[in-house]
Short mmCIF file of N, CA and C in Angstrom, two decimals:
data_model
loop_
_atom_site.label_atom_id
_atom_site.label_comp_id
_atom_site.label_asym_id
_atom_site.label_seq_id
_atom_site.Cartn_x
_atom_site.Cartn_y
_atom_site.Cartn_z
N UNK A 1125 20.25 46.19 -35.21
CA UNK A 1125 21.43 45.61 -36.06
C UNK A 1125 21.66 46.73 -36.96
N UNK A 1126 22.77 47.32 -36.81
CA UNK A 1126 23.05 48.14 -37.81
C UNK A 1126 23.82 47.67 -39.10
N UNK A 1127 23.30 48.14 -40.18
CA UNK A 1127 23.83 47.86 -41.53
C UNK A 1127 24.73 48.94 -42.06
N UNK A 1128 25.03 49.66 -41.50
CA UNK A 1128 26.07 50.73 -41.94
C UNK A 1128 27.29 49.99 -42.58
N UNK A 1129 27.71 50.59 -43.67
CA UNK A 1129 28.91 50.37 -44.28
C UNK A 1129 29.91 51.10 -44.03
N UNK A 1130 31.09 50.95 -43.42
CA UNK A 1130 32.36 51.87 -43.40
C UNK A 1130 33.30 51.25 -44.18
N UNK A 1131 34.32 51.95 -44.54
CA UNK A 1131 35.43 51.58 -45.39
C UNK A 1131 36.29 50.94 -44.45
N UNK A 1132 36.59 49.53 -45.25
CA UNK A 1132 37.63 48.61 -44.29
C UNK A 1132 39.05 49.21 -44.45
N UNK A 1133 39.53 48.75 -43.26
CA UNK A 1133 41.19 49.10 -43.50
C UNK A 1133 42.07 47.57 -44.01
N UNK A 1134 43.22 48.18 -44.34
CA UNK A 1134 44.09 47.15 -44.93
C UNK A 1134 44.16 45.78 -43.57
N UNK A 1135 44.36 46.36 -42.48
CA UNK A 1135 44.23 45.12 -41.38
C UNK A 1135 43.29 44.40 -41.43
N UNK A 1136 42.16 44.83 -41.54
CA UNK A 1136 40.83 43.91 -41.60
C UNK A 1136 40.79 42.93 -42.77
N UNK A 1137 41.21 43.63 -43.85
CA UNK A 1137 41.13 42.98 -44.98
C UNK A 1137 42.29 41.70 -44.95
N UNK A 1138 43.51 42.15 -44.48
CA UNK A 1138 44.25 40.92 -44.61
C UNK A 1138 44.03 39.95 -43.26
N UNK A 1139 43.35 40.10 -42.19
CA UNK A 1139 42.91 39.23 -41.23
C UNK A 1139 41.78 38.66 -41.72
N UNK A 1140 41.03 39.07 -42.55
CA UNK A 1140 39.77 38.17 -43.25
C UNK A 1140 40.64 37.23 -44.05
N UNK A 1141 41.45 37.48 -45.19
CA UNK A 1141 42.18 36.77 -46.04
C UNK A 1141 42.88 35.54 -45.25
N UNK A 1142 43.41 35.90 -44.27
CA UNK A 1142 44.47 34.93 -43.32
C UNK A 1142 43.26 34.02 -43.16
N UNK A 1143 42.20 34.27 -42.38
CA UNK A 1143 41.19 33.54 -41.71
C UNK A 1143 40.56 32.45 -42.81
N UNK A 1144 40.48 33.04 -43.90
CA UNK A 1144 39.90 32.19 -45.30
C UNK A 1144 40.82 31.16 -45.54
N UNK A 1145 42.32 31.50 -45.63
CA UNK A 1145 43.33 30.75 -45.57
C UNK A 1145 43.37 29.51 -44.82
N UNK A 1146 43.39 29.83 -43.25
CA UNK A 1146 43.41 28.96 -42.41
C UNK A 1146 42.04 27.98 -42.43
N UNK A 1147 41.02 28.32 -42.80
CA UNK A 1147 39.79 27.59 -43.11
C UNK A 1147 40.15 26.80 -44.35
N UNK A 1148 41.04 26.75 -45.04
CA UNK A 1148 40.88 26.03 -46.07
C UNK A 1148 40.18 26.20 -47.30
N UNK A 1149 39.89 27.68 -47.35
CA UNK A 1149 39.08 28.20 -48.62
C UNK A 1149 39.97 28.70 -49.70
N UNK A 1150 39.65 27.69 -50.87
CA UNK A 1150 40.77 28.18 -52.05
C UNK A 1150 39.95 28.76 -53.00
N UNK A 1151 40.57 29.67 -53.85
CA UNK A 1151 40.04 30.34 -54.98
C UNK A 1151 39.37 29.57 -56.23
N UNK A 1152 38.39 29.96 -56.49
CA UNK A 1152 37.85 29.10 -57.53
C UNK A 1152 38.50 29.29 -58.95
N UNK A 1153 38.57 28.17 -59.83
CA UNK A 1153 39.41 28.12 -60.73
C UNK A 1153 38.86 28.84 -62.24
N UNK A 1154 37.47 28.95 -62.20
CA UNK A 1154 37.08 29.40 -63.33
C UNK A 1154 36.07 30.76 -62.63
N UNK A 1155 35.94 31.70 -63.37
CA UNK A 1155 34.84 32.55 -63.04
C UNK A 1155 33.49 32.27 -63.71
N UNK A 1156 33.40 31.25 -64.39
CA UNK A 1156 31.79 31.19 -65.08
C UNK A 1156 31.03 30.15 -64.33
N UNK A 1157 30.02 30.49 -64.18
CA UNK A 1157 28.82 29.80 -63.63
C UNK A 1157 28.44 28.53 -64.15
N UNK A 1158 28.10 27.44 -63.38
CA UNK A 1158 27.77 26.23 -64.20
C UNK A 1158 26.22 26.24 -64.04
N UNK A 1159 25.46 26.41 -65.01
CA UNK A 1159 24.00 26.34 -64.41
C UNK A 1159 23.22 24.77 -64.48
N UNK A 1160 24.36 23.81 -64.66
CA UNK A 1160 23.91 22.61 -64.36
C UNK A 1160 22.79 22.19 -65.37
N UNK A 1161 22.31 21.04 -65.43
CA UNK A 1161 21.20 20.52 -66.33
C UNK A 1161 19.70 21.18 -66.16
N UNK A 1162 19.17 21.55 -67.09
CA UNK A 1162 17.75 22.05 -67.11
C UNK A 1162 16.72 20.96 -66.05
N UNK A 1163 16.07 21.50 -65.34
CA UNK A 1163 15.16 20.67 -64.64
C UNK A 1163 13.80 20.72 -65.39
N UNK A 1164 13.64 19.64 -66.38
CA UNK A 1164 12.38 19.39 -67.05
C UNK A 1164 11.15 18.55 -66.28
N UNK A 1165 11.52 18.16 -65.15
CA UNK A 1165 10.59 17.13 -64.37
C UNK A 1165 9.77 17.80 -63.64
N UNK A 1166 10.30 19.23 -63.47
CA UNK A 1166 9.56 20.29 -62.24
C UNK A 1166 8.00 20.09 -62.37
N UNK A 1167 7.46 19.30 -61.30
CA UNK A 1167 6.12 19.18 -61.31
C UNK A 1167 5.18 20.70 -61.10
N UNK A 1168 6.06 21.75 -60.41
CA UNK A 1168 5.41 23.06 -60.25
C UNK A 1168 5.30 23.79 -61.42
N UNK A 1169 6.50 23.40 -62.41
CA UNK A 1169 6.33 24.17 -63.77
C UNK A 1169 5.30 23.39 -64.62
N UNK A 1170 5.04 22.15 -64.60
CA UNK A 1170 4.08 21.43 -65.35
C UNK A 1170 2.87 22.37 -65.01
N UNK A 1171 2.55 22.21 -63.76
CA UNK A 1171 1.50 22.87 -63.17
C UNK A 1171 0.98 24.28 -63.46
N UNK A 1172 2.15 25.25 -63.45
CA UNK A 1172 1.75 26.43 -64.05
C UNK A 1172 1.58 26.51 -65.51
N UNK A 1173 2.51 25.57 -66.23
CA UNK A 1173 2.22 25.64 -67.72
C UNK A 1173 0.99 25.16 -67.75
N UNK A 1174 0.31 24.19 -67.32
CA UNK A 1174 -1.11 23.56 -67.31
C UNK A 1174 -2.23 24.76 -67.17
N UNK A 1175 -1.82 25.60 -65.82
CA UNK A 1175 -2.77 26.65 -65.87
C UNK A 1175 -3.02 27.71 -66.69
N UNK A 1176 -1.69 28.08 -67.02
CA UNK A 1176 -1.72 29.05 -68.24
C UNK A 1176 -2.14 28.67 -69.37
N UNK A 1177 -2.01 27.59 -69.95
CA UNK A 1177 -2.63 27.35 -71.25
C UNK A 1177 -4.10 26.86 -70.87
N UNK A 1178 -4.79 26.50 -69.86
CA UNK A 1178 -6.11 26.48 -69.66
C UNK A 1178 -6.76 27.93 -69.51
N UNK A 1179 -6.06 28.89 -69.19
CA UNK A 1179 -6.46 30.17 -68.94
C UNK A 1179 -7.41 30.83 -70.30
N UNK A 1180 -8.36 31.50 -69.88
CA UNK A 1180 -9.18 32.07 -71.16
C UNK A 1180 -8.24 32.90 -71.97
N UNK A 1181 -8.66 33.01 -73.20
CA UNK A 1181 -7.71 33.47 -74.23
C UNK A 1181 -7.95 35.28 -74.11
N UNK A 1182 -9.02 35.80 -73.61
CA UNK A 1182 -8.95 37.27 -73.37
C UNK A 1182 -7.86 37.62 -72.06
N UNK A 1183 -7.91 36.85 -71.29
CA UNK A 1183 -7.06 36.93 -69.94
C UNK A 1183 -5.41 36.59 -70.54
N UNK A 1184 -5.35 35.54 -71.27
CA UNK A 1184 -4.02 35.46 -71.83
C UNK A 1184 -3.55 36.64 -72.64
N UNK A 1185 -4.21 37.05 -73.72
CA UNK A 1185 -4.15 38.00 -74.58
C UNK A 1185 -3.76 39.24 -73.87
N UNK A 1186 -4.57 39.65 -72.74
CA UNK A 1186 -4.48 40.82 -72.03
C UNK A 1186 -2.98 40.77 -71.23
N UNK A 1187 -2.73 39.63 -70.61
CA UNK A 1187 -1.27 39.68 -69.70
C UNK A 1187 -0.04 39.51 -70.63
N UNK A 1188 -0.18 38.78 -71.91
CA UNK A 1188 0.91 38.58 -72.31
C UNK A 1188 1.90 39.64 -72.51
N UNK A 1189 3.25 39.41 -72.27
CA UNK A 1189 4.35 40.34 -72.38
C UNK A 1189 4.84 40.47 -73.59
N UNK A 1190 5.20 41.66 -74.03
CA UNK A 1190 6.00 42.00 -75.37
C UNK A 1190 7.43 41.05 -75.70
N UNK A 1191 7.65 40.94 -76.84
CA UNK A 1191 8.78 39.97 -77.39
C UNK A 1191 9.58 41.20 -77.97
N UNK A 1192 9.35 42.31 -78.02
CA UNK A 1192 10.18 43.26 -78.71
C UNK A 1192 11.63 43.85 -78.03
N UNK A 1193 11.85 44.60 -78.61
CA UNK A 1193 13.41 45.00 -78.25
C UNK A 1193 13.39 45.80 -76.72
N UNK A 1194 14.19 45.55 -76.14
CA UNK A 1194 14.23 45.84 -74.58
C UNK A 1194 15.39 46.78 -74.20
N UNK A 1195 15.57 47.60 -73.37
CA UNK A 1195 16.76 48.40 -72.89
C UNK A 1195 17.66 47.50 -72.22
N UNK A 1196 18.98 47.37 -72.51
CA UNK A 1196 19.87 46.32 -71.66
C UNK A 1196 20.39 47.04 -70.21
N UNK A 1197 20.38 46.10 -69.50
CA UNK A 1197 20.97 46.54 -68.25
C UNK A 1197 22.37 45.79 -67.91
N UNK A 1198 22.83 46.48 -66.94
CA UNK A 1198 23.96 45.78 -66.68
C UNK A 1198 23.83 44.52 -65.63
N UNK A 1199 25.06 43.78 -65.62
CA UNK A 1199 24.95 42.45 -64.78
C UNK A 1199 24.65 42.97 -63.51
N UNK A 1200 25.20 43.98 -62.72
CA UNK A 1200 25.13 44.31 -61.52
C UNK A 1200 24.44 45.37 -61.04
N UNK A 1201 23.31 46.09 -62.18
CA UNK A 1201 22.53 46.99 -62.07
C UNK A 1201 21.57 46.70 -61.23
N UNK A 1202 21.02 47.52 -60.19
CA UNK A 1202 19.79 47.34 -59.36
C UNK A 1202 18.68 47.72 -60.00
N UNK A 1203 17.63 46.72 -59.99
CA UNK A 1203 16.55 47.03 -60.75
C UNK A 1203 15.48 47.58 -59.62
N UNK A 1204 14.63 48.66 -60.14
CA UNK A 1204 13.82 49.37 -59.13
C UNK A 1204 12.53 49.74 -59.82
N UNK A 1205 11.50 49.24 -59.45
CA UNK A 1205 10.33 49.98 -60.02
C UNK A 1205 9.12 49.75 -59.38
N UNK A 1206 8.10 50.96 -59.15
CA UNK A 1206 7.00 50.81 -58.46
C UNK A 1206 6.05 51.85 -59.18
N UNK A 1207 4.71 51.43 -58.88
CA UNK A 1207 3.69 52.31 -59.39
C UNK A 1207 3.68 53.70 -58.54
N UNK A 1208 3.42 54.75 -59.33
CA UNK A 1208 3.63 55.98 -58.64
C UNK A 1208 2.75 55.90 -57.10
N UNK A 1209 1.45 55.27 -57.16
CA UNK A 1209 0.75 55.42 -55.97
C UNK A 1209 0.98 54.40 -54.89
N UNK A 1210 1.93 53.59 -54.97
CA UNK A 1210 2.42 52.65 -53.93
C UNK A 1210 3.05 53.25 -52.56
N UNK A 1211 2.59 53.36 -51.37
CA UNK A 1211 3.17 53.76 -50.22
C UNK A 1211 4.55 53.76 -50.17
N UNK A 1212 5.14 54.48 -49.83
CA UNK A 1212 6.77 54.71 -49.54
C UNK A 1212 7.16 53.78 -48.60
N UNK A 1213 6.44 53.45 -47.70
CA UNK A 1213 6.79 52.48 -46.75
C UNK A 1213 7.00 51.09 -47.36
N UNK A 1214 5.76 50.74 -48.02
CA UNK A 1214 5.71 49.35 -48.58
C UNK A 1214 6.99 49.17 -49.45
N UNK A 1215 7.11 50.30 -50.16
CA UNK A 1215 8.23 50.33 -51.31
C UNK A 1215 9.87 50.14 -50.52
N UNK A 1216 10.04 50.77 -49.31
CA UNK A 1216 11.07 50.44 -48.57
C UNK A 1216 11.26 49.28 -48.02
N UNK A 1217 10.07 48.45 -47.63
CA UNK A 1217 10.03 47.20 -46.83
C UNK A 1217 10.52 46.17 -47.84
N UNK A 1218 9.91 46.36 -49.20
CA UNK A 1218 10.11 45.64 -50.54
C UNK A 1218 11.79 45.48 -50.71
N UNK A 1219 12.32 46.66 -50.84
CA UNK A 1219 13.70 46.83 -51.09
C UNK A 1219 14.68 46.32 -49.90
N UNK A 1220 14.28 46.16 -48.68
CA UNK A 1220 15.20 45.73 -47.26
C UNK A 1220 14.67 44.20 -47.60
N UNK A 1221 13.75 43.55 -48.37
CA UNK A 1221 13.63 42.29 -47.94
C UNK A 1221 12.77 41.85 -47.08
N UNK A 1222 11.78 42.91 -46.36
CA UNK A 1222 11.22 42.60 -45.09
C UNK A 1222 9.83 42.19 -45.37
N UNK A 1223 9.29 41.91 -47.01
CA UNK A 1223 8.29 41.49 -47.14
C UNK A 1223 8.45 39.82 -47.54
N UNK A 1224 8.01 39.18 -46.75
CA UNK A 1224 8.29 37.60 -47.22
C UNK A 1224 7.85 37.14 -48.39
N UNK A 1225 8.63 36.53 -49.19
CA UNK A 1225 8.25 35.92 -50.68
C UNK A 1225 7.72 34.64 -49.94
N UNK A 1226 6.55 34.37 -51.02
CA UNK A 1226 5.70 33.10 -50.57
C UNK A 1226 6.11 32.12 -51.88
N UNK A 1227 6.67 32.34 -52.96
CA UNK A 1227 7.08 31.33 -54.05
C UNK A 1227 8.12 31.92 -54.99
N UNK A 1228 8.68 31.05 -55.63
CA UNK A 1228 9.69 31.54 -56.46
C UNK A 1228 9.99 30.84 -57.70
N UNK A 1229 10.69 31.49 -58.34
CA UNK A 1229 11.03 30.96 -59.92
C UNK A 1229 12.47 30.99 -60.25
N UNK A 1230 13.01 30.22 -60.92
CA UNK A 1230 14.41 30.02 -61.20
C UNK A 1230 14.46 30.28 -62.58
N UNK A 1231 14.95 31.06 -63.14
CA UNK A 1231 15.09 31.20 -64.92
C UNK A 1231 16.15 30.83 -65.59
N UNK A 1232 17.23 30.20 -64.85
CA UNK A 1232 18.42 29.67 -65.27
C UNK A 1232 18.27 28.71 -66.13
N UNK A 1233 19.21 28.59 -67.07
CA UNK A 1233 19.08 27.65 -68.25
C UNK A 1233 18.03 27.46 -69.26
N UNK A 1234 16.97 28.65 -69.20
CA UNK A 1234 15.80 28.71 -70.30
C UNK A 1234 16.40 29.63 -71.23
N UNK A 1235 15.53 29.45 -72.34
CA UNK A 1235 15.88 30.19 -73.49
C UNK A 1235 14.93 31.38 -73.32
N UNK A 1236 15.03 32.44 -74.04
CA UNK A 1236 14.27 33.82 -73.82
C UNK A 1236 12.87 33.48 -73.93
N UNK A 1237 12.35 32.56 -74.96
CA UNK A 1237 11.03 32.39 -74.91
C UNK A 1237 10.67 31.43 -73.79
N UNK A 1238 11.38 30.46 -73.43
CA UNK A 1238 11.07 29.60 -72.32
C UNK A 1238 10.79 30.38 -70.98
N UNK A 1239 11.72 31.39 -71.03
CA UNK A 1239 11.68 32.49 -69.77
C UNK A 1239 10.44 33.26 -69.75
N UNK A 1240 9.98 33.58 -70.89
CA UNK A 1240 8.92 34.37 -70.89
C UNK A 1240 7.67 33.65 -70.49
N UNK A 1241 7.51 32.26 -71.20
CA UNK A 1241 6.24 31.67 -71.24
C UNK A 1241 6.32 30.98 -69.47
N UNK A 1242 7.58 30.76 -68.60
CA UNK A 1242 7.67 30.40 -67.52
C UNK A 1242 7.11 31.40 -66.70
N UNK A 1243 7.49 32.84 -66.75
CA UNK A 1243 7.32 33.87 -66.13
C UNK A 1243 5.83 34.38 -66.40
N UNK A 1244 5.27 34.23 -67.11
CA UNK A 1244 3.95 34.47 -67.24
C UNK A 1244 2.82 33.42 -66.47
N UNK A 1245 3.34 32.20 -66.82
CA UNK A 1245 2.62 31.35 -66.08
C UNK A 1245 2.73 31.35 -64.52
N UNK A 1246 4.17 31.62 -64.16
CA UNK A 1246 4.05 31.59 -62.84
C UNK A 1246 3.43 33.09 -62.02
N UNK A 1247 3.52 33.87 -62.69
CA UNK A 1247 2.58 35.42 -62.40
C UNK A 1247 1.18 35.07 -62.12
N UNK A 1248 0.50 34.33 -63.38
CA UNK A 1248 -0.73 33.90 -63.20
C UNK A 1248 -1.01 33.13 -62.10
N UNK A 1249 -0.20 31.94 -61.85
CA UNK A 1249 -0.23 30.97 -60.73
C UNK A 1249 -0.17 31.81 -59.44
N UNK A 1250 0.69 32.81 -59.34
CA UNK A 1250 0.85 33.50 -58.04
C UNK A 1250 -0.47 34.41 -58.01
N UNK A 1251 -0.90 34.95 -58.95
CA UNK A 1251 -2.29 35.79 -58.90
C UNK A 1251 -3.65 34.83 -58.16
N UNK A 1252 -3.67 33.60 -59.09
CA UNK A 1252 -4.55 32.69 -58.56
C UNK A 1252 -4.92 32.44 -57.12
N UNK A 1253 -3.22 32.09 -56.62
CA UNK A 1253 -3.28 31.57 -55.13
C UNK A 1253 -2.98 33.08 -54.40
N UNK A 1254 -3.47 33.98 -54.85
CA UNK A 1254 -3.41 35.36 -54.01
C UNK A 1254 -1.97 35.71 -53.38
N UNK A 1255 -1.04 35.38 -53.85
CA UNK A 1255 0.32 35.78 -53.47
C UNK A 1255 0.44 37.19 -53.15
N UNK A 1256 1.45 37.42 -52.27
CA UNK A 1256 1.78 38.98 -52.17
C UNK A 1256 2.98 39.36 -52.78
N UNK A 1257 4.09 38.56 -52.44
CA UNK A 1257 5.36 38.88 -53.19
C UNK A 1257 5.93 37.46 -53.42
N UNK A 1258 6.48 37.59 -54.62
CA UNK A 1258 7.16 36.44 -55.09
C UNK A 1258 8.80 36.76 -55.40
N UNK A 1259 9.59 35.76 -55.75
CA UNK A 1259 10.95 35.98 -56.13
C UNK A 1259 11.26 35.43 -57.26
N UNK A 1260 11.85 36.33 -58.34
CA UNK A 1260 12.12 35.68 -59.49
C UNK A 1260 13.51 35.92 -59.89
N UNK A 1261 14.23 34.67 -59.91
CA UNK A 1261 15.81 34.65 -60.16
C UNK A 1261 16.00 34.65 -61.56
N UNK A 1262 16.48 35.82 -62.17
CA UNK A 1262 16.76 35.90 -63.49
C UNK A 1262 18.35 35.48 -63.80
N UNK A 1263 19.24 35.91 -62.88
CA UNK A 1263 20.77 35.70 -63.05
C UNK A 1263 21.14 36.86 -63.70
N UNK A 1264 22.51 37.03 -64.08
CA UNK A 1264 23.12 37.84 -64.56
C UNK A 1264 24.34 37.57 -65.61
N UNK A 1265 24.08 36.49 -66.39
CA UNK A 1265 25.09 35.70 -67.28
C UNK A 1265 24.67 36.57 -68.43
N UNK A 1266 25.70 36.94 -69.15
CA UNK A 1266 25.51 37.49 -70.65
C UNK A 1266 24.99 36.55 -71.64
N UNK A 1267 24.21 36.94 -72.40
CA UNK A 1267 23.74 36.06 -73.62
C UNK A 1267 24.81 35.88 -74.46
N UNK A 1268 24.84 34.53 -75.31
CA UNK A 1268 25.92 34.02 -76.05
C UNK A 1268 26.14 34.98 -77.51
N UNK A 1269 24.92 35.92 -77.71
CA UNK A 1269 24.99 36.46 -78.84
C UNK A 1269 24.90 38.07 -78.34
N UNK A 1270 24.69 38.48 -77.17
CA UNK A 1270 24.66 39.86 -76.81
C UNK A 1270 25.74 40.06 -75.55
N UNK A 1271 25.94 41.40 -75.51
CA UNK A 1271 26.90 41.73 -74.58
C UNK A 1271 26.25 42.45 -73.42
N UNK A 1272 24.97 41.89 -73.05
CA UNK A 1272 24.36 42.47 -71.72
C UNK A 1272 23.77 40.87 -71.36
N UNK A 1273 23.10 41.20 -69.90
CA UNK A 1273 22.57 39.97 -69.47
C UNK A 1273 21.14 39.93 -70.07
N UNK A 1274 20.73 38.95 -71.00
CA UNK A 1274 19.51 39.15 -71.79
C UNK A 1274 18.33 38.88 -70.94
N UNK A 1275 18.20 37.62 -70.11
CA UNK A 1275 16.97 37.36 -69.38
C UNK A 1275 16.64 38.55 -68.36
N UNK A 1276 17.88 39.01 -67.54
CA UNK A 1276 17.51 39.84 -66.69
C UNK A 1276 16.83 41.28 -67.28
N UNK A 1277 17.40 41.59 -68.46
CA UNK A 1277 17.16 42.81 -69.28
C UNK A 1277 15.65 42.83 -69.74
N UNK A 1278 15.27 41.68 -70.09
CA UNK A 1278 13.79 41.24 -70.63
C UNK A 1278 12.79 41.09 -69.21
N UNK A 1279 13.25 40.69 -68.24
CA UNK A 1279 12.42 40.43 -66.98
C UNK A 1279 12.27 41.75 -66.49
N UNK A 1280 13.02 42.81 -66.51
CA UNK A 1280 13.16 44.29 -66.17
C UNK A 1280 11.78 44.66 -66.85
N UNK A 1281 11.76 44.43 -68.37
CA UNK A 1281 10.66 44.76 -69.24
C UNK A 1281 9.51 44.36 -68.90
N UNK A 1282 9.46 43.08 -68.88
CA UNK A 1282 8.23 42.25 -68.61
C UNK A 1282 7.61 42.66 -67.51
N UNK A 1283 8.00 42.77 -66.66
CA UNK A 1283 7.51 42.96 -65.15
C UNK A 1283 6.77 44.48 -65.29
N UNK A 1284 7.31 45.24 -65.80
CA UNK A 1284 6.98 46.65 -65.82
C UNK A 1284 5.50 46.63 -66.59
N UNK A 1285 5.33 45.59 -67.79
CA UNK A 1285 3.91 45.57 -68.29
C UNK A 1285 3.00 44.51 -67.59
N UNK A 1286 3.22 43.87 -66.70
CA UNK A 1286 2.13 43.04 -66.30
C UNK A 1286 1.33 43.69 -65.20
N UNK A 1287 0.06 43.46 -65.62
CA UNK A 1287 -1.09 44.30 -65.00
C UNK A 1287 -1.07 44.27 -63.45
N UNK A 1288 -0.76 42.99 -62.88
CA UNK A 1288 -0.78 42.68 -61.40
C UNK A 1288 0.29 43.27 -60.61
N UNK A 1289 1.49 43.70 -61.17
CA UNK A 1289 2.90 43.89 -60.56
C UNK A 1289 2.83 45.52 -60.12
N UNK A 1290 2.60 45.74 -58.79
CA UNK A 1290 2.83 46.92 -58.29
C UNK A 1290 4.14 47.47 -58.06
N UNK A 1291 5.11 46.44 -57.78
CA UNK A 1291 6.68 46.93 -57.66
C UNK A 1291 7.41 45.92 -57.59
N UNK A 1292 8.62 45.88 -57.98
CA UNK A 1292 9.75 44.98 -58.07
C UNK A 1292 10.85 45.67 -57.89
N UNK A 1293 12.01 45.05 -57.53
CA UNK A 1293 13.23 45.60 -56.98
C UNK A 1293 14.34 44.21 -56.84
N UNK A 1294 15.69 44.61 -57.17
CA UNK A 1294 16.63 43.57 -56.84
C UNK A 1294 16.42 43.17 -55.46
N UNK A 1295 16.93 41.96 -55.21
CA UNK A 1295 16.83 41.30 -54.09
C UNK A 1295 17.77 41.50 -53.12
N UNK A 1296 17.67 41.39 -51.73
CA UNK A 1296 19.02 41.36 -51.05
C UNK A 1296 19.89 40.32 -51.30
N UNK A 1297 21.06 40.48 -50.73
CA UNK A 1297 22.30 39.37 -51.07
C UNK A 1297 22.02 38.02 -50.70
N UNK A 1298 21.07 37.69 -49.74
CA UNK A 1298 21.06 36.55 -49.46
C UNK A 1298 20.05 35.81 -50.22
N UNK A 1299 19.19 36.74 -50.72
CA UNK A 1299 17.97 35.96 -51.80
C UNK A 1299 18.62 36.05 -53.18
N UNK A 1300 19.90 36.52 -53.68
CA UNK A 1300 20.44 36.39 -54.92
C UNK A 1300 21.01 37.62 -55.47
N UNK A 1301 20.78 38.87 -54.64
CA UNK A 1301 20.95 40.17 -55.06
C UNK A 1301 20.57 40.62 -56.43
N UNK A 1302 21.58 41.09 -57.28
CA UNK A 1302 21.37 41.71 -58.50
C UNK A 1302 20.77 40.70 -59.45
N UNK A 1303 20.75 39.34 -59.08
CA UNK A 1303 20.51 38.15 -60.01
C UNK A 1303 19.16 37.69 -59.65
N UNK A 1304 18.20 38.40 -58.98
CA UNK A 1304 16.97 38.22 -58.62
C UNK A 1304 15.99 39.41 -58.09
N UNK A 1305 14.76 39.38 -58.20
CA UNK A 1305 14.05 40.17 -58.07
C UNK A 1305 13.02 39.85 -57.02
N UNK A 1306 12.62 40.79 -55.98
CA UNK A 1306 11.27 40.76 -55.44
C UNK A 1306 10.22 41.26 -56.12
N UNK A 1307 9.03 40.61 -56.53
CA UNK A 1307 7.85 41.04 -57.11
C UNK A 1307 6.71 41.00 -56.21
N UNK A 1308 6.38 42.73 -56.11
CA UNK A 1308 5.12 42.61 -55.12
C UNK A 1308 3.78 42.86 -56.18
N UNK A 1309 2.87 41.77 -55.95
CA UNK A 1309 1.96 41.63 -56.60
C UNK A 1309 0.32 42.42 -56.08
N UNK A 1310 -0.36 42.84 -56.77
CA UNK A 1310 -1.55 43.12 -56.24
C UNK A 1310 -2.57 42.03 -56.14
N UNK A 1311 -3.09 41.99 -54.98
CA UNK A 1311 -4.12 40.97 -54.78
C UNK A 1311 -5.45 41.41 -55.07
N UNK A 1312 -6.33 40.55 -55.56
CA UNK A 1312 -7.69 41.04 -56.30
C UNK A 1312 -8.64 41.66 -54.97
N UNK A 1313 -8.94 42.82 -55.75
CA UNK A 1313 -9.87 43.64 -54.67
C UNK A 1313 -9.05 44.45 -53.55
N UNK A 1314 -7.68 44.59 -53.81
CA UNK A 1314 -6.74 45.27 -53.00
C UNK A 1314 -6.14 46.35 -53.68
N UNK A 1315 -5.71 47.43 -52.78
CA UNK A 1315 -5.02 48.62 -53.59
C UNK A 1315 -3.36 47.87 -53.39
N UNK A 1316 -2.68 48.83 -52.49
CA UNK A 1316 -1.35 48.18 -52.23
C UNK A 1316 -1.21 47.96 -51.02
#
């Protein structure tokens, strides 16, 4: 199947709009996302939190991400990072979404500190379960006091610091696009 994009002409655009209208699709009234209520009763999150708090102190200190200033990224910016020795083919497979993710974490509705704790616990859990690829949904909403997506910018920095992260990149559209990242993790005892 070809994924090449070609410029659409006005006839195709108007035909598409007409099909949407005939199907009863209406434009949304608001352009703001409703994150809904936070899910505090998530048993997987409680399990990850318990695993993180029971980790030895030297492991927790070595893997703790910084809470310093980060470089802001744009909401639609494609995130891309890989260690220099990661094989090119593996990196391309990750970018195309061809490495199946085995677990996911949604950081919507979390404060910055909660997001950091959840991400750290999630990555520790993924490493202990020997996961190869995971999905982290960070969203692209702007912070209430910032003019950039705060959690997305911090996730970009935190993942670069995490010792078991080999690579990460923005997900394909079906998995969240620039509002999520695929994270390729090092399995114990293996290279890339």
